[in-house]
PDB file of C-alpha atoms and ligand atoms in Angstrom:
ATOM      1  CA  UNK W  30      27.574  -9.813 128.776  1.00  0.00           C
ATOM      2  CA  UNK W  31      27.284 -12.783 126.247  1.00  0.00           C
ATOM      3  CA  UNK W  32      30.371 -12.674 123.835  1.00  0.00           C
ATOM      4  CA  UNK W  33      27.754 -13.052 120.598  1.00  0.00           C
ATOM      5  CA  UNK W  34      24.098 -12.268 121.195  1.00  0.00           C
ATOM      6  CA  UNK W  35      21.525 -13.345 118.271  1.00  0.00           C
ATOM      7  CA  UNK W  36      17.915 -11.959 118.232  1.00  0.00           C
ATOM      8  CA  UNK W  37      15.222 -12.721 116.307  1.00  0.00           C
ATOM      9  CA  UNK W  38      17.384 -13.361 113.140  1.00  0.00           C
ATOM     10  CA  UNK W  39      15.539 -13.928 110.300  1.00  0.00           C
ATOM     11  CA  UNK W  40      17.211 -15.206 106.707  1.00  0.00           C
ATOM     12  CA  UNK W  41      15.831 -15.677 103.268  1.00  0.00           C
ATOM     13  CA  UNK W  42      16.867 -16.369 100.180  1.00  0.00           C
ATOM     14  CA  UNK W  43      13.852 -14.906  97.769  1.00  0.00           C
ATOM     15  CA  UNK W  44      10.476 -16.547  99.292  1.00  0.00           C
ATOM     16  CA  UNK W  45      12.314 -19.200 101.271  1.00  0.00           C
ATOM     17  CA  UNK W  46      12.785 -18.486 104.786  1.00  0.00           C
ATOM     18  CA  UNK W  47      15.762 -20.270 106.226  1.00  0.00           C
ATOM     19  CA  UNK W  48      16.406 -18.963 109.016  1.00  0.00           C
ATOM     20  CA  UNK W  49      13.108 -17.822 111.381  1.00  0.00           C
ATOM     21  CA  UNK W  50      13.215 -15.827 114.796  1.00  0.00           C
ATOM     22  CA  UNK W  51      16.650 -17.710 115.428  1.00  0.00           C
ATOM     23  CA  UNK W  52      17.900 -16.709 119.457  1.00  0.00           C
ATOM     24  CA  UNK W  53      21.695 -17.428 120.627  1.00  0.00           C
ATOM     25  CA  UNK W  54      23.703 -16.954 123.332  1.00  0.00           C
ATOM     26  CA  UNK W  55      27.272 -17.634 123.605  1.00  0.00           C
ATOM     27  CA  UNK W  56      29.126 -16.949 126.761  1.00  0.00           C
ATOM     28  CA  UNK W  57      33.100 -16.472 126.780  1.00  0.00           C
ATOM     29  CA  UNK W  58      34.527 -20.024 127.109  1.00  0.00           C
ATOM     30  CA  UNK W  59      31.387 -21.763 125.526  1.00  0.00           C
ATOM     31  CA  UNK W  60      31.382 -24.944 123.328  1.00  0.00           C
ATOM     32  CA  UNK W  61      27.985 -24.675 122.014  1.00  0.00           C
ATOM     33  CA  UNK W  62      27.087 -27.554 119.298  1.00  0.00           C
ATOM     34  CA  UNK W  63      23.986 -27.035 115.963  1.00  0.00           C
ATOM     35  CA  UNK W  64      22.676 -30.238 114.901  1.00  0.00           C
ATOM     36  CA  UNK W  65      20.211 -30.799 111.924  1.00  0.00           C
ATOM     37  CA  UNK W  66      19.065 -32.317 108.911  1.00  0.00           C
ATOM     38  CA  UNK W  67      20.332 -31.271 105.652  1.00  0.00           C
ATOM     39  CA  UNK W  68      19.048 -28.079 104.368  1.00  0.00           C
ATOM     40  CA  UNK W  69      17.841 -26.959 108.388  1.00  0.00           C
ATOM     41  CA  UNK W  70      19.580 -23.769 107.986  1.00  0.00           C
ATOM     42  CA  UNK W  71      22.863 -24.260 110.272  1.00  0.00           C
ATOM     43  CA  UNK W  72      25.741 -22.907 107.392  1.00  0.00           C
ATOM     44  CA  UNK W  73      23.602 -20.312 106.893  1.00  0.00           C
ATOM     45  CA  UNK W  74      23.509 -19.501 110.359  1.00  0.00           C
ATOM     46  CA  UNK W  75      27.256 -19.404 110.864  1.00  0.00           C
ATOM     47  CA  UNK W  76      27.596 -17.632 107.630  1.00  0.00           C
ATOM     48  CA  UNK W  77      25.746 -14.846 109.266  1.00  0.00           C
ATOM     49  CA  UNK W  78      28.112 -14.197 112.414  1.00  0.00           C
ATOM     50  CA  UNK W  79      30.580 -13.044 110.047  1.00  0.00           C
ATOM     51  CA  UNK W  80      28.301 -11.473 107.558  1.00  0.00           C
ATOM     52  CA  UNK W  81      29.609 -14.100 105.109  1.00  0.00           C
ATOM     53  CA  UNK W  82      25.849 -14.144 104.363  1.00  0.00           C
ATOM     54  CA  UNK W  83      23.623 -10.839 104.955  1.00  0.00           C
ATOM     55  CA  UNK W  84      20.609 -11.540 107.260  1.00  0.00           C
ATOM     56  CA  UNK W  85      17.111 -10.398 106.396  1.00  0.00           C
ATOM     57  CA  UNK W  86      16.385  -8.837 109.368  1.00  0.00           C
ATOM     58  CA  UNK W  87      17.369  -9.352 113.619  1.00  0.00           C
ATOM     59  CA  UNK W  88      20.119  -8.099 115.598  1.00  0.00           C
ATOM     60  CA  UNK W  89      23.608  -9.938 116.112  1.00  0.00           C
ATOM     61  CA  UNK W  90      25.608  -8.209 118.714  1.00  0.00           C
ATOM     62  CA  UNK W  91      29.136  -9.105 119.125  1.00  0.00           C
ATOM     63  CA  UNK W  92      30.633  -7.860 122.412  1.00  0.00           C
ATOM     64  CA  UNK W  93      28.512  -5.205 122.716  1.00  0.00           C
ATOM     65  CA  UNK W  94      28.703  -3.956 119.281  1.00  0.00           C
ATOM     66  CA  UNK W  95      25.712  -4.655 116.777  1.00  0.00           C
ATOM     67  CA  UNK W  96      27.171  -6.431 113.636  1.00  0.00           C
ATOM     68  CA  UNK W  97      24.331  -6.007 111.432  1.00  0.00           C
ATOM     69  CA  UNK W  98      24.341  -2.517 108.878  1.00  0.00           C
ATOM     70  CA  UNK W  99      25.948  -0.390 107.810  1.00  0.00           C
ATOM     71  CA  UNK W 100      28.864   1.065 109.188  1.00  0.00           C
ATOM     72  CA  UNK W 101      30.120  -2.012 110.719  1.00  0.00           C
ATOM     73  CA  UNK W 102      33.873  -3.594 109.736  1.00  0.00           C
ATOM     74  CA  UNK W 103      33.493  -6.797 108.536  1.00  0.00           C
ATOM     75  CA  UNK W 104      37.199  -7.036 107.982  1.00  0.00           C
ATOM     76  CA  UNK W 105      37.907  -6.627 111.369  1.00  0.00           C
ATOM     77  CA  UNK W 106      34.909  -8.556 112.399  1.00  0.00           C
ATOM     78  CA  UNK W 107      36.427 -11.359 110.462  1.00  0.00           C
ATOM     79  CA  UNK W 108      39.298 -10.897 112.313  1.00  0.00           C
ATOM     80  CA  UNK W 109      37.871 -12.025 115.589  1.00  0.00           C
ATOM     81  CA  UNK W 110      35.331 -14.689 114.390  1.00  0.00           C
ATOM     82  CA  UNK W 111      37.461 -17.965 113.170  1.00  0.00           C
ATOM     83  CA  UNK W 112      36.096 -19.627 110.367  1.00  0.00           C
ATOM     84  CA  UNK W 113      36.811 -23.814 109.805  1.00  0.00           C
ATOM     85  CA  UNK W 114      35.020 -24.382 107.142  1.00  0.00           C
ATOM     86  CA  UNK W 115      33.775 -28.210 105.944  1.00  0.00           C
ATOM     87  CA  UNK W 116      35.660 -28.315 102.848  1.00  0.00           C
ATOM     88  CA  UNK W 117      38.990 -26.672 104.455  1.00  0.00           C
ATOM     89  CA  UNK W 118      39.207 -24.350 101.702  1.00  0.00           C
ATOM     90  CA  UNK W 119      42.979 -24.001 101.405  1.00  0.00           C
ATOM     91  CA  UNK W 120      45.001 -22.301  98.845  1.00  0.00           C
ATOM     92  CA  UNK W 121      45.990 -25.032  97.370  1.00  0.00           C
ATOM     93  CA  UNK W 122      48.584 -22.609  94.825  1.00  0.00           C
ATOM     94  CA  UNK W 123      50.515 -21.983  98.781  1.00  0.00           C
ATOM     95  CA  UNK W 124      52.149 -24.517 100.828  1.00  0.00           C
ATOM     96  CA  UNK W 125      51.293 -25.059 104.399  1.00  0.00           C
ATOM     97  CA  UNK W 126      53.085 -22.114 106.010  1.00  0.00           C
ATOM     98  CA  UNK W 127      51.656 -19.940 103.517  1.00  0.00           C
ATOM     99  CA  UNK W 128      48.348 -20.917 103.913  1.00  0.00           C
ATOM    100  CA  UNK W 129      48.418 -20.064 107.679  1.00  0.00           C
ATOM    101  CA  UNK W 130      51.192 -17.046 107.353  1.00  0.00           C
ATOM    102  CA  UNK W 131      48.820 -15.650 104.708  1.00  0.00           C
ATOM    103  CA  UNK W 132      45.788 -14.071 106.774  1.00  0.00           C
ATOM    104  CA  UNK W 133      48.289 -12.524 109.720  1.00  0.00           C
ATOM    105  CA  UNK W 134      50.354 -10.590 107.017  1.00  0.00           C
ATOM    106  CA  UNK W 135      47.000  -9.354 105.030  1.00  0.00           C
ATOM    107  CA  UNK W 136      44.801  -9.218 108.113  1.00  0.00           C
ATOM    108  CA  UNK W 137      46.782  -8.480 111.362  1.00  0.00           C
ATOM    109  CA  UNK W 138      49.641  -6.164 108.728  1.00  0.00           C
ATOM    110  CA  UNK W 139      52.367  -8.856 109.846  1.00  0.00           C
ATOM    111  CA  UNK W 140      55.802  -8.594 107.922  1.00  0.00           C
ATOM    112  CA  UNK W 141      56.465 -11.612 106.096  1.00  0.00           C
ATOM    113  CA  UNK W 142      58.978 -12.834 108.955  1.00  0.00           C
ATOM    114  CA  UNK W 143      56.389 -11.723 111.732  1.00  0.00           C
ATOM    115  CA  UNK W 144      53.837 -13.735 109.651  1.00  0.00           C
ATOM    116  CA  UNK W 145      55.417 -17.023 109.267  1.00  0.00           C
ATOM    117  CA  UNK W 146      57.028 -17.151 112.723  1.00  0.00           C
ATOM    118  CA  UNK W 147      53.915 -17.085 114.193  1.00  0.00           C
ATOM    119  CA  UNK W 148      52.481 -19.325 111.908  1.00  0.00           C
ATOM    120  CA  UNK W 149      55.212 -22.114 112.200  1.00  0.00           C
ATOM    121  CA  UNK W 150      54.505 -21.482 115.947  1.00  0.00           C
ATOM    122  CA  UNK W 151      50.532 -22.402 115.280  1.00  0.00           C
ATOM    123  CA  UNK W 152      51.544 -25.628 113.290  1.00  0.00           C
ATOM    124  CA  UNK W 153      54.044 -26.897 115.998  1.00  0.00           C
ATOM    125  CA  UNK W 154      50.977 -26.723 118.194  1.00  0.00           C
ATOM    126  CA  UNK W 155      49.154 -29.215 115.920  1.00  0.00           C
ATOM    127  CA  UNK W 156      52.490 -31.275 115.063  1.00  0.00           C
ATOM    128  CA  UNK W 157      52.210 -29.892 110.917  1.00  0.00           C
ATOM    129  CA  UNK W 158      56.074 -28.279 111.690  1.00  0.00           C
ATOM    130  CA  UNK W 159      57.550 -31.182 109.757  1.00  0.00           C
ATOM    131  CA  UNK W 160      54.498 -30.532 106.817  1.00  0.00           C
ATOM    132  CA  UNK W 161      55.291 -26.850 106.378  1.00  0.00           C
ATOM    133  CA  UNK W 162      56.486 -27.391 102.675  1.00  0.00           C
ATOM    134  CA  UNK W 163      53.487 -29.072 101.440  1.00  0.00           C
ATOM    135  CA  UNK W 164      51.217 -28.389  99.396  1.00  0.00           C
ATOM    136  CA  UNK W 165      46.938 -29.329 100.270  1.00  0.00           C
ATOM    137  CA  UNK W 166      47.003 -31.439  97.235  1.00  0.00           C
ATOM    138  CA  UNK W 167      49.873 -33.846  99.504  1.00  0.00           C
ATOM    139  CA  UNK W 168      48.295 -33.680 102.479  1.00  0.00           C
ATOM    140  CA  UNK W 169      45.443 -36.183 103.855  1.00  0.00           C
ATOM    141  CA  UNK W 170      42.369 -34.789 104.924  1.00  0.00           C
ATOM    142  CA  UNK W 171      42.996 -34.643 108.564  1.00  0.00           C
ATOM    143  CA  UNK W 172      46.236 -33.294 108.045  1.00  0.00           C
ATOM    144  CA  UNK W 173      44.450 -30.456 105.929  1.00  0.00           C
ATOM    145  CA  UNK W 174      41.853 -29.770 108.677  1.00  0.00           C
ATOM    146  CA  UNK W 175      44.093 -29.398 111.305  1.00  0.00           C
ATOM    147  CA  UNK W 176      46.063 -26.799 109.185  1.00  0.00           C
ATOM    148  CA  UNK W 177      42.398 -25.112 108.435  1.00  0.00           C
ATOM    149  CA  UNK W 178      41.851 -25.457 112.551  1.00  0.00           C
ATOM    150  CA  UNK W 179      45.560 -23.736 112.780  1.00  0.00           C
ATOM    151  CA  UNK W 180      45.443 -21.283 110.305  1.00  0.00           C
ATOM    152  CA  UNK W 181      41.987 -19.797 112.188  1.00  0.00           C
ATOM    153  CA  UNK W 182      43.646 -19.875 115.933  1.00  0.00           C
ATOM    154  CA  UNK W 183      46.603 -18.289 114.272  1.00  0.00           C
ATOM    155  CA  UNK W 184      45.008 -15.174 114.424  1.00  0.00           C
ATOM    156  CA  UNK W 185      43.850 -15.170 117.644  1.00  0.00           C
ATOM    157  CA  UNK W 186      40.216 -15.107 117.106  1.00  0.00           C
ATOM    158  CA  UNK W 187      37.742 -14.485 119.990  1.00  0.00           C
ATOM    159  CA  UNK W 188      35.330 -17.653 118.890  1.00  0.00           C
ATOM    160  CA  UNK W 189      36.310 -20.505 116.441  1.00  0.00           C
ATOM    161  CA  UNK W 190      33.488 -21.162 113.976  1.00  0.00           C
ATOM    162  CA  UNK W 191      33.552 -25.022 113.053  1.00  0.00           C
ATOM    163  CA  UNK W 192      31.182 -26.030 109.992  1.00  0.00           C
ATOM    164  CA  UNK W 193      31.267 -29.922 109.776  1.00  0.00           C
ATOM    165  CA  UNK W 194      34.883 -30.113 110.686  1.00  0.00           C
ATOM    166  CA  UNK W 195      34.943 -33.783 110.168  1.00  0.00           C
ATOM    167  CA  UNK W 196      32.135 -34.854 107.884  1.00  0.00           C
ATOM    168  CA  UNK W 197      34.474 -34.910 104.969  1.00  0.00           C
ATOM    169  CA  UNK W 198      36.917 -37.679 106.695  1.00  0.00           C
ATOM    170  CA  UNK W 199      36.984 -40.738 107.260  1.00  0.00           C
ATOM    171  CA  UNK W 200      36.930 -42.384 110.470  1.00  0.00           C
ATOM    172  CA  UNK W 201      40.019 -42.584 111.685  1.00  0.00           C
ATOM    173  CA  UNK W 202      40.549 -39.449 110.990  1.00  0.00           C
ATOM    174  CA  UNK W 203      37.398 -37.735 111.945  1.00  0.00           C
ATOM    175  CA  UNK W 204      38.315 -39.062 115.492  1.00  0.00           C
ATOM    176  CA  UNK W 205      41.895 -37.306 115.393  1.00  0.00           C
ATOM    177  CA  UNK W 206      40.471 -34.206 114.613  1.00  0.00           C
ATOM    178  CA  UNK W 207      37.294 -34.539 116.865  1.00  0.00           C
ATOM    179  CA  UNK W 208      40.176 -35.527 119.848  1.00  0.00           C
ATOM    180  CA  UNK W 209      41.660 -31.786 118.581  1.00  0.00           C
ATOM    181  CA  UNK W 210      38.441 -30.191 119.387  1.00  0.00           C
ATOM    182  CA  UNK W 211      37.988 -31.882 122.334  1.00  0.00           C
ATOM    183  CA  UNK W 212      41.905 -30.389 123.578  1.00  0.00           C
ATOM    184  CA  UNK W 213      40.694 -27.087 122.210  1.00  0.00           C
ATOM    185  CA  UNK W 214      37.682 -26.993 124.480  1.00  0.00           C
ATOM    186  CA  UNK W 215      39.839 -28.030 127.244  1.00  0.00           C
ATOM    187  CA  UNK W 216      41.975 -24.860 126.585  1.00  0.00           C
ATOM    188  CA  UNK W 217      39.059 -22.772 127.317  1.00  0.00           C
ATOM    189  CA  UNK W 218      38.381 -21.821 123.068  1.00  0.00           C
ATOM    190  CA  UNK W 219      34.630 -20.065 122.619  1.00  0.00           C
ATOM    191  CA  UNK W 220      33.262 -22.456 119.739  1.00  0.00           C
ATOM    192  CA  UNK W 221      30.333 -22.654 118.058  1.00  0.00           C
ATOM    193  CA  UNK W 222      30.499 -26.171 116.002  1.00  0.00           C
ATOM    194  CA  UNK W 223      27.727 -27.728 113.758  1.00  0.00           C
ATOM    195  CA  UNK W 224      28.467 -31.194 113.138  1.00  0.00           C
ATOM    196  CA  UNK W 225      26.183 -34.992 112.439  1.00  0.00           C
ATOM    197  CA  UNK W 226      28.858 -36.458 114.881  1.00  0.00           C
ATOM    198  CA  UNK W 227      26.573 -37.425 117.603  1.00  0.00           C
ATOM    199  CA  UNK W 228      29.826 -38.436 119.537  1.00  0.00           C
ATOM    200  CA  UNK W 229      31.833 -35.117 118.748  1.00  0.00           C
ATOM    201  CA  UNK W 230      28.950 -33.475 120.125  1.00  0.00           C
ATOM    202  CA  UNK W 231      28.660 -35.285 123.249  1.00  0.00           C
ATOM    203  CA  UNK W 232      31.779 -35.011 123.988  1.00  0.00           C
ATOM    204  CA  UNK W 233      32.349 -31.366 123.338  1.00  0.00           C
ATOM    205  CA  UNK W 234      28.914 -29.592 124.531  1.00  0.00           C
ATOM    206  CA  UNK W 235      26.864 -30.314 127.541  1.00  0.00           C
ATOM    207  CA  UNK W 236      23.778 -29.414 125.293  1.00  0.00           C
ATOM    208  CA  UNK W 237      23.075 -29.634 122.156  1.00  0.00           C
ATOM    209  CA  UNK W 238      20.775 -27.174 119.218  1.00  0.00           C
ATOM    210  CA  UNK W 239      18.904 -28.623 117.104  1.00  0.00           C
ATOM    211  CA  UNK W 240      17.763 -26.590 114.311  1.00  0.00           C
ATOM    212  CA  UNK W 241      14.644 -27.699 112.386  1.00  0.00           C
ATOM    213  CA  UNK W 242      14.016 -25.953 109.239  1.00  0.00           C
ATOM    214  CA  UNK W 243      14.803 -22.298 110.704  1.00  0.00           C
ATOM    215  CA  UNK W 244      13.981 -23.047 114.143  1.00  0.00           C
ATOM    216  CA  UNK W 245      15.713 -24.125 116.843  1.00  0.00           C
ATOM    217  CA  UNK W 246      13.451 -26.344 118.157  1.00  0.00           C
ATOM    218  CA  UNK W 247      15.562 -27.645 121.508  1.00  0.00           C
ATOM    219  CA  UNK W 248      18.626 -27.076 123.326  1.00  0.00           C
ATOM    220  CA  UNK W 249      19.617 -29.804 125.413  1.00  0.00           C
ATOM    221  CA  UNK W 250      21.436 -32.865 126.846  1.00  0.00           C
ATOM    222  CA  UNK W 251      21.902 -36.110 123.736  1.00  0.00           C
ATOM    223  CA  UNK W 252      20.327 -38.155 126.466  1.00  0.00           C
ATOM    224  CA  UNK W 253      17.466 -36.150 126.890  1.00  0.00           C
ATOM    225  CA  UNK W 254      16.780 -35.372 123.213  1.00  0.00           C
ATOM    226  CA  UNK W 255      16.873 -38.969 122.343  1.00  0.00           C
ATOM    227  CA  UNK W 256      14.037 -39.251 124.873  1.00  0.00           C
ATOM    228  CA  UNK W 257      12.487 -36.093 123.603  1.00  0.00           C
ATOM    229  CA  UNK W 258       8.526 -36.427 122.946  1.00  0.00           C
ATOM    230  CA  UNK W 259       8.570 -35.224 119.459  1.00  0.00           C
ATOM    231  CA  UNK W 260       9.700 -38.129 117.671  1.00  0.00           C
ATOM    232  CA  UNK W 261      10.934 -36.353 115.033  1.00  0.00           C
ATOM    233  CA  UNK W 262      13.348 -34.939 117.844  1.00  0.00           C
ATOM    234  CA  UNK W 263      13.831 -38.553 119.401  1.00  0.00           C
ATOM    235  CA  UNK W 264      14.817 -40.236 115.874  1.00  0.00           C
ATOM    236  CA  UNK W 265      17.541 -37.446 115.223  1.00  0.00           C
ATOM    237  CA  UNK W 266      19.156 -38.163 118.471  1.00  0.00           C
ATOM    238  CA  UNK W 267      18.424 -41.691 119.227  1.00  0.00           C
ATOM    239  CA  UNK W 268      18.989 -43.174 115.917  1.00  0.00           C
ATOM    240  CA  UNK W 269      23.010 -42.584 114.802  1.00  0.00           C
ATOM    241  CA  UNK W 270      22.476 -44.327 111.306  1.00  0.00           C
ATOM    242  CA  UNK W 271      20.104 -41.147 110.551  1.00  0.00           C
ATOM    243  CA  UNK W 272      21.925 -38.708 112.138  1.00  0.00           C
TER     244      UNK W 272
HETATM  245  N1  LIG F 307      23.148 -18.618  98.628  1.00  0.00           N
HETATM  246  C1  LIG F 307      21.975 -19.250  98.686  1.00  0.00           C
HETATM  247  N2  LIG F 307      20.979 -18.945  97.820  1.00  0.00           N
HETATM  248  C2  LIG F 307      19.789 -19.559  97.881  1.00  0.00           C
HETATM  249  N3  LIG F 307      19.469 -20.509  98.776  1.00  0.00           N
HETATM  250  C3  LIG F 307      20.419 -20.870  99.656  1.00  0.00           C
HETATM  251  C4  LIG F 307      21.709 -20.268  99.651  1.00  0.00           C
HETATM  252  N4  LIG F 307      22.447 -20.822 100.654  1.00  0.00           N
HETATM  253  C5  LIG F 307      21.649 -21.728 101.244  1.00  0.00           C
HETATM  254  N5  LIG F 307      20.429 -21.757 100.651  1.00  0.00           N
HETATM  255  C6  LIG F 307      19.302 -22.609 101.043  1.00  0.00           C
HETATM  256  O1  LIG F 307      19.106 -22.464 102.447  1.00  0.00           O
HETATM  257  C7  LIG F 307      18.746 -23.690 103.028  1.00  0.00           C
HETATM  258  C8  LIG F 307      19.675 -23.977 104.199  1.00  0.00           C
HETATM  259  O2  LIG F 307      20.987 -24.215 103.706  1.00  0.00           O
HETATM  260  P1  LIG F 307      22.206 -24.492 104.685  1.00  0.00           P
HETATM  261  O3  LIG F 307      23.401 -24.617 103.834  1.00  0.00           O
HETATM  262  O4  LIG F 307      22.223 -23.446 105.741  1.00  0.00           O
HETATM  263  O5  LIG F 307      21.781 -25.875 105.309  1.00  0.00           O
HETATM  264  P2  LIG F 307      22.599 -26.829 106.312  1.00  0.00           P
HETATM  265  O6  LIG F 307      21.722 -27.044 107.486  1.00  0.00           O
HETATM  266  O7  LIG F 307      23.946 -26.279 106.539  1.00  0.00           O
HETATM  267  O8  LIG F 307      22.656 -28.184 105.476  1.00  0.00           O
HETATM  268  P3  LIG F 307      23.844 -29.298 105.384  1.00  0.00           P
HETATM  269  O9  LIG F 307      23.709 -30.163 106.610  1.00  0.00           O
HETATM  270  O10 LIG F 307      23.504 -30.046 104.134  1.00  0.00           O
HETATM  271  O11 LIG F 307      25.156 -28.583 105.293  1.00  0.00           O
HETATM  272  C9  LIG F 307      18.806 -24.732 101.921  1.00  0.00           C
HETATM  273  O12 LIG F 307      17.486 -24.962 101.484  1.00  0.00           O
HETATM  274  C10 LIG F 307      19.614 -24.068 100.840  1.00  0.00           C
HETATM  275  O13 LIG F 307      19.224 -24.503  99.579  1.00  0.00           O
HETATM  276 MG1  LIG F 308      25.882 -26.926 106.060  1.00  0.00          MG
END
């Protein structure tokens, strides 16, 4: 059984459809990658795995359980569904260990010992131990991305959610974190990432989604999408300055 299974989600925000007839698989273990121009619909999409956006209509079924409703736990659907989001959003009032000691004591009912232990465990994992005291406003943004990237495995989620986890950094640093994802994928972490990185995405996925305005118009190798016969297709993929 797929660990999330989309159907014929449908999103829109007053007349706009943004999302139309949108099918997904992900399989325990899967790095799948969404690429897209601006404004194709792929935030929204992630928003609505974790019901941080409400879909129109369509079915999202999360091992085995529909998510879509009424009924349905979205706290503990939250739980299990990893969020990196592109702007880190950090607390920037709490230092590093609070910021990744924070969800475990309000979300897994840690004490506050329980709660940082574990989370100074997550940073060692991501060499932030010696950052622990510092605040998001001291930290570079790679530094703060890897303690968003932290603070979401901390709690042991069953997929990791990645919106444009390096768009807002600059090289150097988009390629730490993109080496990051590329060790989390070979530690067997479900992810679903939407990024412009043409080279994050080859190196994470074996295929790649492309969403065009709602749909998701291909799924497939980089090399065969930058050969794909809709140009449109072809130009996304084959030219990097437009990607
Ligand atoms: N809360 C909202 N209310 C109204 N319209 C919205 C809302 N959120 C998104 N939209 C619209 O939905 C469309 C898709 O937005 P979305 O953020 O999913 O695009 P995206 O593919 O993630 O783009 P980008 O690459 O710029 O991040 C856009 O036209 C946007 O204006
Ligand atoms: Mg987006």
């Amino acid at each position: 059984m797929a660990l999330i299974q989309v159907r014929d989600l449908v999103k829109k925000f007053g007349d706009q459809t943004v999302l139309s007839n949108i099918n997904l698989d992900l399989q325990e273990g899967d790095v799948r990658v969404l690429m897209g121009a601006s404004g194709s619909g792929k935030s929204t999409l992630l928003r609505c795995l974790n019901r941080l956006v409400e879909p129109t209509s369509g079915s999202i079924v999360f091992r085995g359980k529909e998510v879509l409703g009424p009924g349905v736990d979205v706290k503990e659907l939250r739980k299990q569904i990893g969020f990196v989001f592109q702007q880190f959003a950090l607390y920037s009032h709490l230092n590093v260990l609070d910021n990744v000691a924070l969800g475990l004591r309000k979300l897994q009912g840690m004490s506050k010992l329980e709660a940082k232990e574990r989370a100074l465990h997550e940073l060692s994992h991501f060499d932030m131990t010696s950052h622990q005291d510092k605040y998001p406003a001291q930290l570079s943004g790679g530094q703060k991305q890897r303690v968003a990237i932290a603070r979401a495995l901390a709690m042991d989620p069953a997929v990791l959610v990645l919106d444009e986890p390096t768009s807002a950094l600059d090289p150097v640093m988009s390629r730490d974190v993109a080496d990051l994802i590329n060790h989390l994928h070979g530690e067997g972490i479900t992810m679903i990432c939407v990024t412009h990185d043409l080279n994050l995405a080859s190196n994470i996925a074996d295929t790649v989604m492309f969403l065009d305005r709602g749909v998701i118009r291909a799924d497939d190798r980089i090399e065969v999408l930058s050969q794909h016969p809709d140009p449109e297709i072809q130009s996304f993929f084959g030219n990097k300055e437009k990607a």
